[in-house]
Coordinates of C-alpha atoms and ligand atoms in Angstrom, one line a residue:
M1 CA -16.0 -9.5 -25.5
V2 CA -12.5 -9.0 -24.8
D3 CA -9.8 -11.3 -25.8
P4 CA -8.7 -13.7 -23.1
L5 CA -5.8 -12.8 -20.9
P6 CA -2.4 -13.9 -21.8
R7 CA -1.1 -16.9 -19.9
F8 CA 0.9 -16.2 -16.8
P9 CA 3.6 -18.3 -15.4
D10 CA 2.8 -21.3 -13.5
G11 CA 2.3 -20.3 -9.6
F12 CA 1.7 -16.6 -10.6
L13 CA -0.4 -15.2 -7.6
F14 CA -3.6 -13.3 -8.2
G15 CA -5.0 -11.6 -5.1
C16 CA -6.9 -8.6 -3.7
S17 CA -5.6 -5.8 -1.4
T18 CA -7.3 -3.8 1.2
A19 CA -6.0 -1.8 4.2
S20 CA -7.2 -2.0 7.9
Y21 CA -8.4 1.6 8.6
Q22 CA -10.2 1.7 5.3
I23 CA -12.5 -1.3 5.6
E24 CA -12.6 -2.4 9.3
G25 CA -14.5 -0.1 11.2
A26 CA -15.0 -1.2 14.8
V27 CA -12.8 1.4 15.9
H28 CA -13.5 0.7 19.7
A29 CA -13.9 -3.0 19.6
D30 CA -12.0 -5.3 21.7
G31 CA -9.6 -2.8 23.3
R32 CA -8.5 -1.0 20.0
G33 CA -6.7 2.0 20.8
P34 CA -6.8 5.4 18.8
S35 CA -4.8 5.8 15.7
I36 CA -3.7 9.0 13.9
W37 CA -6.4 8.3 11.4
D38 CA -9.2 8.4 14.0
T39 CA -7.8 11.7 15.2
F40 CA -7.3 13.1 11.6
S41 CA -10.7 12.0 10.4
H42 CA -12.4 13.3 13.3
T43 CA -10.8 16.8 12.9
D44 CA -13.0 19.3 10.9
G45 CA -12.2 19.9 7.3
R46 CA -9.6 16.9 7.0
T47 CA -11.7 14.5 4.8
R48 CA -14.5 14.8 2.4
D49 CA -17.9 15.4 3.9
G50 CA -16.2 14.5 7.4
D51 CA -16.3 10.9 6.6
T52 CA -14.5 8.6 9.1
G53 CA -13.4 4.8 9.3
D54 CA -15.5 4.4 12.4
V55 CA -17.7 2.0 10.5
A56 CA -16.2 1.9 7.1
C57 CA -17.1 -1.7 5.6
D58 CA -17.5 -3.2 9.1
H59 CA -15.2 -5.7 7.9
Y60 CA -14.3 -6.5 11.5
H61 CA -17.7 -8.0 11.9
R62 CA -18.4 -8.9 8.4
Y63 CA -15.0 -10.7 7.4
P64 CA -16.5 -14.0 6.9
E65 CA -18.7 -12.7 3.9
D66 CA -15.6 -10.9 2.4
V67 CA -13.5 -14.0 2.6
A68 CA -16.4 -15.8 0.8
L69 CA -16.2 -13.1 -1.9
L70 CA -12.6 -13.8 -2.3
A71 CA -13.1 -17.3 -2.4
D72 CA -15.8 -17.3 -5.0
L73 CA -13.7 -14.7 -7.0
G74 CA -11.1 -17.4 -7.3
V75 CA -8.0 -15.4 -6.1
G76 CA -5.2 -17.1 -4.5
A77 CA -4.0 -14.5 -2.1
Y78 CA -5.3 -11.7 0.1
R79 CA -3.3 -8.7 1.2
F80 CA -4.8 -7.0 4.2
S81 CA -3.1 -4.8 6.9
I82 CA -3.0 -5.2 10.6
A83 CA -4.0 -2.4 12.7
W84 CA -1.2 -1.7 15.1
P85 CA -3.5 -0.1 17.6
R86 CA -5.6 -3.3 17.9
V87 CA -2.3 -5.1 18.9
Q88 CA -0.8 -2.4 21.0
P89 CA -3.4 0.2 21.9
T90 CA -0.8 2.6 22.9
G91 CA 1.8 1.6 20.5
S92 CA 4.1 -0.3 23.1
G93 CA 3.9 -3.0 25.7
G94 CA 2.5 -6.4 25.8
P95 CA 0.0 -7.4 23.1
N96 CA -3.7 -7.0 23.2
R97 CA -5.0 -10.6 23.0
A98 CA -8.3 -9.7 21.9
G99 CA -7.0 -7.5 19.0
L100 CA -4.8 -10.3 17.8
D101 CA -7.7 -12.8 18.0
F102 CA -9.3 -10.9 15.0
Y103 CA -6.3 -11.6 12.7
D104 CA -6.1 -15.0 13.9
R105 CA -9.9 -15.6 12.9
L106 CA -9.5 -13.9 9.6
V107 CA -6.1 -16.0 8.7
D108 CA -7.9 -19.4 9.6
A109 CA -10.8 -18.4 7.5
L110 CA -8.6 -17.5 4.6
L111 CA -6.5 -20.6 5.0
E112 CA -9.8 -22.7 5.1
R113 CA -10.6 -21.5 1.8
G114 CA -7.2 -22.0 0.3
I115 CA -6.4 -18.4 0.2
T116 CA -2.7 -17.3 1.1
P117 CA -2.7 -14.5 3.6
V118 CA -0.4 -11.8 3.0
P119 CA -0.6 -9.2 5.8
T120 CA 1.0 -5.6 5.5
L121 CA 2.2 -4.5 9.1
F122 CA 1.9 -0.9 8.7
H123 CA -0.7 0.7 6.3
W124 CA -0.8 4.4 7.8
D125 CA -2.8 3.8 11.2
L126 CA -0.1 4.8 13.7
P127 CA -1.2 4.4 17.2
Q128 CA -2.1 8.2 18.5
T129 CA 0.2 7.6 21.4
L130 CA 3.3 7.2 19.2
E131 CA 2.3 10.3 17.2
D132 CA 2.2 12.2 20.4
K133 CA 5.6 11.2 20.8
G134 CA 6.7 12.5 17.5
G135 CA 5.4 9.8 15.1
W136 CA 7.9 8.7 12.6
L137 CA 9.9 11.8 13.1
N138 CA 10.9 10.2 16.2
R139 CA 13.6 7.4 15.7
D140 CA 12.4 5.3 18.5
T141 CA 9.1 4.5 16.3
A142 CA 11.2 2.3 14.4
S143 CA 12.0 0.2 17.2
Y144 CA 8.5 0.3 18.6
F145 CA 7.5 -1.0 15.2
A146 CA 9.9 -3.9 15.4
D147 CA 8.5 -4.9 18.7
Y148 CA 5.1 -4.7 17.4
T149 CA 6.1 -6.8 14.6
S150 CA 7.3 -9.6 16.9
H151 CA 4.1 -9.7 18.9
V152 CA 2.2 -10.3 15.5
V153 CA 4.6 -12.9 14.2
T154 CA 4.8 -14.8 17.4
R155 CA 0.8 -15.2 17.1
L156 CA 0.6 -15.6 13.5
G157 CA 3.7 -17.0 12.0
D158 CA 2.8 -20.6 12.3
R159 CA 0.4 -20.0 9.5
V160 CA 1.4 -16.7 7.7
R161 CA 4.7 -17.3 5.6
R162 CA 4.6 -14.1 3.7
W163 CA 4.8 -10.6 5.1
I164 CA 5.1 -7.0 4.1
T165 CA 6.4 -4.6 6.4
L166 CA 5.4 -1.0 5.3
N167 CA 2.9 0.1 2.8
E168 CA 4.2 2.9 0.6
P169 CA 6.4 4.9 3.2
I170 CA 6.8 7.6 0.2
V171 CA 3.0 8.5 0.4
H172 CA 3.0 8.3 4.2
M173 CA 5.7 11.0 4.3
A174 CA 4.6 13.1 1.6
Q175 CA 0.9 13.1 2.2
G176 CA 1.3 12.6 6.2
Y177 CA 4.3 14.8 7.1
A178 CA 5.3 17.0 4.0
Y179 CA 1.8 18.3 2.4
G180 CA -0.6 17.4 5.4
T181 CA -3.3 16.1 3.2
H182 CA -3.4 12.7 5.1
A183 CA -2.9 11.8 9.0
P184 CA -1.1 13.0 11.1
G185 CA -1.6 16.3 8.8
R186 CA 1.8 17.8 9.3
T187 CA 3.1 20.2 6.9
L188 CA 6.9 20.0 6.9
M189 CA 7.7 19.9 3.5
L190 CA 11.2 18.9 2.9
D191 CA 11.6 18.8 6.6
A192 CA 9.6 15.6 6.5
L193 CA 12.7 13.7 5.3
P194 CA 13.6 12.0 8.6
V195 CA 10.2 10.1 8.2
A196 CA 11.7 8.3 5.4
H197 CA 14.7 7.2 7.2
H198 CA 12.9 6.3 10.3
Q199 CA 10.3 4.3 8.4
L200 CA 13.2 2.5 6.5
L201 CA 15.0 1.7 9.6
G202 CA 11.5 0.4 11.1
H203 CA 11.3 -2.0 7.9
G204 CA 14.8 -3.4 8.4
L205 CA 14.3 -3.9 12.0
A206 CA 10.8 -5.7 11.3
A207 CA 12.4 -7.6 8.5
R208 CA 14.9 -8.9 11.1
A209 CA 12.2 -10.0 13.5
L210 CA 10.3 -11.8 11.0
R211 CA 13.3 -13.6 9.9
A212 CA 14.1 -14.5 13.3
A213 CA 10.7 -16.0 13.8
G214 CA 11.2 -18.1 10.6
A215 CA 9.1 -15.9 8.1
A216 CA 9.5 -17.5 4.6
E217 CA 9.0 -14.3 2.5
V218 CA 9.6 -10.7 3.6
M219 CA 8.8 -7.8 1.6
I220 CA 8.3 -4.2 1.4
T221 CA 5.7 -2.2 -0.7
N222 CA 6.8 0.9 -2.4
N223 CA 4.6 3.2 -4.4
C224 CA 6.5 3.8 -7.6
T225 CA 6.0 6.0 -10.6
P226 CA 7.6 6.4 -13.9
V227 CA 8.8 10.0 -14.0
R228 CA 8.3 12.0 -17.2
P229 CA 10.4 15.2 -17.4
D230 CA 8.5 18.2 -18.8
G231 CA 10.3 21.1 -20.1
D232 CA 13.9 21.7 -21.1
D233 CA 15.5 20.8 -17.9
P234 CA 15.5 17.4 -17.0
T235 CA 16.9 18.1 -13.3
P236 CA 13.3 18.6 -11.5
A237 CA 12.2 15.3 -12.7
A238 CA 15.6 13.6 -11.6
I239 CA 15.1 15.1 -8.1
Y240 CA 11.5 13.8 -8.0
D241 CA 12.6 10.3 -9.1
A242 CA 14.9 10.3 -6.2
F243 CA 12.3 11.6 -3.8
H244 CA 9.6 9.2 -4.9
N245 CA 11.2 6.0 -6.2
R246 CA 14.9 5.9 -5.4
L247 CA 14.7 7.2 -1.7
F248 CA 12.9 3.8 -0.9
N249 CA 14.2 1.5 -3.4
D250 CA 18.1 2.3 -3.4
P251 CA 18.5 1.8 0.5
V252 CA 16.6 -1.8 0.7
L253 CA 18.0 -2.8 -2.4
L254 CA 21.5 -1.4 -2.4
G255 CA 22.0 -0.1 1.0
T256 CA 22.7 3.5 -0.2
Y257 CA 20.9 6.6 -0.3
P258 CA 20.6 8.9 -3.4
S259 CA 23.5 11.1 -2.7
F260 CA 21.9 14.5 -2.3
L261 CA 19.4 12.8 0.0
G262 CA 21.9 10.9 2.0
D263 CA 23.6 14.4 2.5
A264 CA 20.5 15.9 3.6
L265 CA 19.7 13.3 6.0
G266 CA 23.3 13.7 7.4
D267 CA 23.8 12.4 11.0
L268 CA 20.3 11.1 11.3
V269 CA 21.8 8.0 9.4
R270 CA 23.9 6.4 12.3
D271 CA 26.6 3.7 11.6
G272 CA 24.9 0.3 10.9
D273 CA 21.6 1.7 10.0
L274 CA 21.9 1.0 6.0
D275 CA 23.0 -2.6 7.1
I276 CA 19.7 -3.0 8.8
I277 CA 17.7 -1.4 6.1
R278 CA 19.4 -3.5 3.5
T279 CA 18.4 -6.8 5.4
P280 CA 17.8 -9.1 2.2
L281 CA 14.3 -9.1 0.9
D282 CA 12.6 -12.2 -0.8
A283 CA 10.5 -10.0 -2.9
L284 CA 9.7 -6.4 -3.6
G285 CA 6.1 -5.2 -3.4
I286 CA 5.2 -2.5 -6.0
N287 CA 2.1 -0.3 -6.1
Y288 CA 1.4 1.4 -9.4
Y289 CA -1.3 3.8 -10.4
N290 CA 0.3 6.2 -12.9
P291 CA 3.2 8.0 -14.4
T292 CA 4.0 11.5 -13.1
K293 CA 5.0 14.5 -15.1
V294 CA 7.3 16.8 -13.6
G295 CA 8.9 20.2 -14.5
A296 CA 10.7 23.3 -12.9
P297 CA 8.7 25.1 -10.2
A298 CA 6.9 28.2 -11.7
D299 CA 8.2 30.4 -8.9
E300 CA 10.2 30.0 -5.8
G301 CA 8.3 27.5 -3.8
P302 CA 9.5 25.3 -1.0
L303 CA 10.0 22.3 -3.5
P304 CA 12.7 21.8 -6.4
F305 CA 10.0 20.4 -8.7
E306 CA 6.3 20.7 -9.6
T307 CA 4.1 17.8 -10.8
R308 CA 1.9 18.5 -13.9
P309 CA -1.3 16.9 -15.3
I310 CA -0.6 14.3 -17.9
E311 CA -2.9 14.9 -20.7
G312 CA -4.1 12.6 -23.7
Y313 CA -5.4 9.6 -21.5
P314 CA -8.5 8.4 -20.2
T315 CA -8.9 9.5 -16.5
T316 CA -10.2 7.5 -13.5
A317 CA -13.0 8.9 -11.3
F318 CA -10.2 10.5 -9.3
G319 CA -8.9 12.1 -12.6
W320 CA -5.8 10.0 -12.4
P321 CA -4.4 9.2 -16.1
V322 CA -4.9 5.4 -17.3
V323 CA -1.3 4.6 -18.6
P324 CA -1.0 1.0 -18.6
A325 CA 2.4 1.0 -20.6
G326 CA 3.8 3.0 -17.7
L327 CA 3.8 -0.3 -15.5
T328 CA 5.7 -2.1 -18.3
E329 CA 8.1 0.8 -18.3
L330 CA 8.4 0.9 -14.5
L331 CA 9.2 -2.8 -14.2
T332 CA 11.8 -2.9 -17.0
G333 CA 13.2 0.4 -15.5
L334 CA 13.7 -1.3 -12.3
K335 CA 15.5 -4.3 -13.7
E336 CA 17.8 -1.9 -15.6
T337 CA 18.4 0.1 -12.5
Y338 CA 19.0 -2.6 -10.0
G339 CA 19.8 -5.6 -12.2
S340 CA 21.0 -8.6 -10.0
A341 CA 20.0 -6.6 -6.9
L342 CA 16.3 -6.7 -7.7
P343 CA 14.5 -9.6 -6.2
P344 CA 11.3 -10.9 -7.8
I345 CA 8.3 -8.4 -7.7
Y346 CA 4.7 -8.6 -6.9
I347 CA 2.2 -5.9 -7.8
T348 CA 0.8 -5.5 -4.5
E349 CA -1.9 -2.6 -5.7
N350 CA -3.1 -1.6 -8.9
G351 CA -6.8 -0.3 -9.7
C352 CA -9.0 2.5 -10.3
S353 CA -11.8 4.5 -9.0
T354 CA -15.0 4.6 -11.0
E355 CA -18.4 5.8 -11.1
P356 CA -20.5 4.1 -8.3
G357 CA -22.5 1.6 -10.2
V358 CA -21.7 -2.1 -10.6
D359 CA -21.5 -1.5 -14.3
D360 CA -17.9 -0.9 -14.3
Q361 CA -16.6 -1.6 -18.0
F362 CA -14.0 1.0 -17.2
R363 CA -12.4 -1.1 -14.5
V364 CA -12.5 -4.1 -16.8
D365 CA -10.8 -2.2 -19.3
Y366 CA -8.3 -0.9 -16.6
L367 CA -7.5 -4.2 -15.2
D368 CA -7.3 -5.8 -18.6
A369 CA -4.8 -3.4 -19.9
H370 CA -2.7 -3.3 -16.7
L371 CA -2.6 -7.3 -16.7
R372 CA -1.2 -7.2 -20.1
A373 CA 1.3 -4.6 -19.2
V374 CA 2.5 -6.9 -16.5
H375 CA 2.7 -9.7 -19.2
D376 CA 4.9 -7.6 -21.3
A377 CA 7.2 -6.8 -18.7
I378 CA 7.4 -10.8 -17.9
T379 CA 7.9 -11.5 -21.5
A380 CA 10.8 -8.7 -21.2
G381 CA 12.5 -10.6 -18.5
V382 CA 11.2 -9.1 -15.3
D383 CA 10.6 -11.7 -12.6
V384 CA 7.1 -10.6 -11.6
R385 CA 5.4 -13.2 -9.3
G386 CA 1.9 -11.9 -8.5
Y387 CA -0.7 -9.0 -8.9
F388 CA -3.2 -7.9 -6.4
V389 CA -6.1 -5.5 -7.5
W390 CA -6.8 -2.5 -5.3
S391 CA -9.2 -3.1 -3.9
L392 CA -11.8 -6.0 -3.1
L393 CA -14.3 -3.6 -1.6
D394 CA -15.2 0.2 -1.9
N395 CA -13.8 1.5 1.1
F396 CA -12.8 4.7 3.1
E397 CA -10.5 6.4 0.6
W398 CA -8.4 8.5 3.1
A399 CA -9.0 12.1 2.6
E400 CA -11.5 11.4 0.0
G401 CA -13.6 9.6 2.4
F402 CA -16.3 7.1 0.5
S403 CA -16.4 9.3 -2.5
Q404 CA -13.7 7.2 -4.5
R405 CA -14.9 3.7 -5.3
F406 CA -12.1 1.4 -5.9
G407 CA -14.0 -1.9 -5.3
L408 CA -14.5 -4.9 -7.4
V409 CA -17.2 -5.1 -5.2
H410 CA -19.7 -2.4 -4.5
V411 CA -20.6 -1.6 -0.9
D412 CA -23.7 0.6 0.1
F413 CA -22.5 2.5 2.9
K414 CA -25.7 2.9 4.4
T415 CA -26.7 -0.9 4.4
L416 CA -23.2 -2.3 4.1
A417 CA -24.6 -4.7 1.5
R418 CA -21.8 -5.9 -0.8
T419 CA -22.8 -6.3 -4.7
P420 CA -20.1 -7.8 -7.1
R421 CA -19.4 -5.4 -10.0
D422 CA -19.1 -6.6 -13.6
S423 CA -15.3 -6.3 -13.1
Y424 CA -15.4 -9.1 -10.2
R425 CA -17.5 -11.3 -12.8
W426 CA -14.9 -10.5 -15.5
L427 CA -11.8 -11.4 -13.2
Q428 CA -13.6 -14.5 -11.8
S429 CA -14.1 -15.7 -15.4
A430 CA -10.4 -15.0 -16.3
L431 CA -9.1 -16.7 -13.4
R432 CA -11.2 -19.9 -14.1
P433 CA -8.7 -22.8 -15.0
R434 CA -8.7 -23.1 -18.7
Ligands
LIG501 C1 16.5 2.6 19.2 C2 17.0 1.2 19.4 C3 17.5 0.4 17.9 C4 18.3 1.4 17.1 C5 18.5 0.8 15.7 C6 17.7 3.5 18.3 O1 17.2 4.6 18.1 O2 16.3 3.1 20.3 O3 16.2 0.4 20.0 O4 17.9 -0.8 18.1 O5 17.8 2.9 17.1 O6 19.6 1.2 15.2
LIG502 C1 -1.1 9.8 -7.3 C2 -0.9 8.2 -7.3 C3 -0.6 7.8 -6.0 C4 -1.6 8.0 -4.8 C5 -1.4 7.9 -3.4 C6 -2.0 10.2 -6.3 O1 -1.9 11.7 -6.3 O2 -1.5 10.0 -8.7 O3 -0.1 7.8 -8.2 O4 -0.7 6.4 -5.7 O5 -1.8 9.8 -5.1 O6 -2.4 8.1 -2.8
LIG503 C1 -2.6 3.4 -0.8 C2 -4.2 2.8 -0.9 C3 -5.2 3.8 -1.6 C4 -4.8 3.7 -3.0 C5 -5.6 4.7 -3.8 C6 -2.5 3.6 -2.3 O1 -1.5 4.8 -2.2 O2 -1.9 2.2 -0.6 O3 -4.5 2.8 0.8 O4 -6.5 3.5 -1.4 O5 -3.5 4.1 -3.2 O6 -5.5 5.9 -3.3

């Protein structure tokens, strides 16, 4: 028996997060085009055991059951992502009505159960046709993204009031374009930097399209990590902080790039771009998993920093250290850094992978400790408005395939049966009105 959670402010939003390619399956249904993740996961050696999102949780067909799970859990909101290749199978042109119909049904099902839909417009499944034109290395992708956004908000904007443009542009740039561990699998290292600017430009253009359509709340979701210097020289940690955190927070909140990264971007940043990128946000989405320890690279590598394991903490099934205090530190640090330029914050992802079974006391302890860490930040004066668990369901964990399980709900990937874990029951009772 754990102590009851501290009381959160009135209106504090509890939710769960998922992403299209990780749960939907149905990759050929209703005119969906291929995305970079279809290509990548079907390429030999890219994902663990060759797993793909072809079926995943088959959420595309089983969404009523998943909405019922959300309703029984008692959360007030659901963050999901919209698959661009369902809306525009080749990334541009008129919308595919049948693809939008799916999100229309999903939104209605959520609203019927009193759950606020919080869609993310891009969670990494870029239409393959756009990748063939350079993906996010191509500036035009930003404008295509804004067009796609307009199609979605035109269809759903009468019922959806809160929107997230991009999910974790740092992770998409780093893993997708610098290290090649995610789709599209490019290994450009520092030459991946334009991907940051073009995603941010796409974010700004999409934010304007959403506003023009009357959206009530627009945000971006950034993955942030408190950086811990290792060794005598603090410079590598400062550089890492600039790449991982400030490259994406500074331009959207302040309209500037960290100076050396702005220099590196050079002419790519055209007049007016930063004004677009700084289009005012109603809130900032933060995804937190763990702090990062950074030191100087051992030998002349392509990067000016090296990340190192953090020792002395329990680790998740993924091997990630569990450091709840890092979340408080991150939130109070954001307030210190950005002051009045910091809008209200939603934690749009936080969670852990565990052993497959439904007995997941590890996740209960993880969520309990991180919710307390969020509460500590609120007590310290940070305006945090909500917390979304990653994830509702076990799902396709990108390069790790189905081997890493993040769900409050266990999924048997042979039968697709859903079974709530202990953590689901725990959260359900924590959310019950007292
Ligand atoms: C695109 C324009 C877009 C502009 C934003 C250009 O690359 O082609 O459509 O409005 O970037 O600054
Ligand atoms: C990091 C996490 C990060 C994740 C992104 C991991 O290596 O430890 O902090 O969120 O990558 O997939
Ligand atoms: C991503 C999720 C992912 C989670 C766990 C985040 O970086 O947004 O899609 O499943 O981390 O790795």
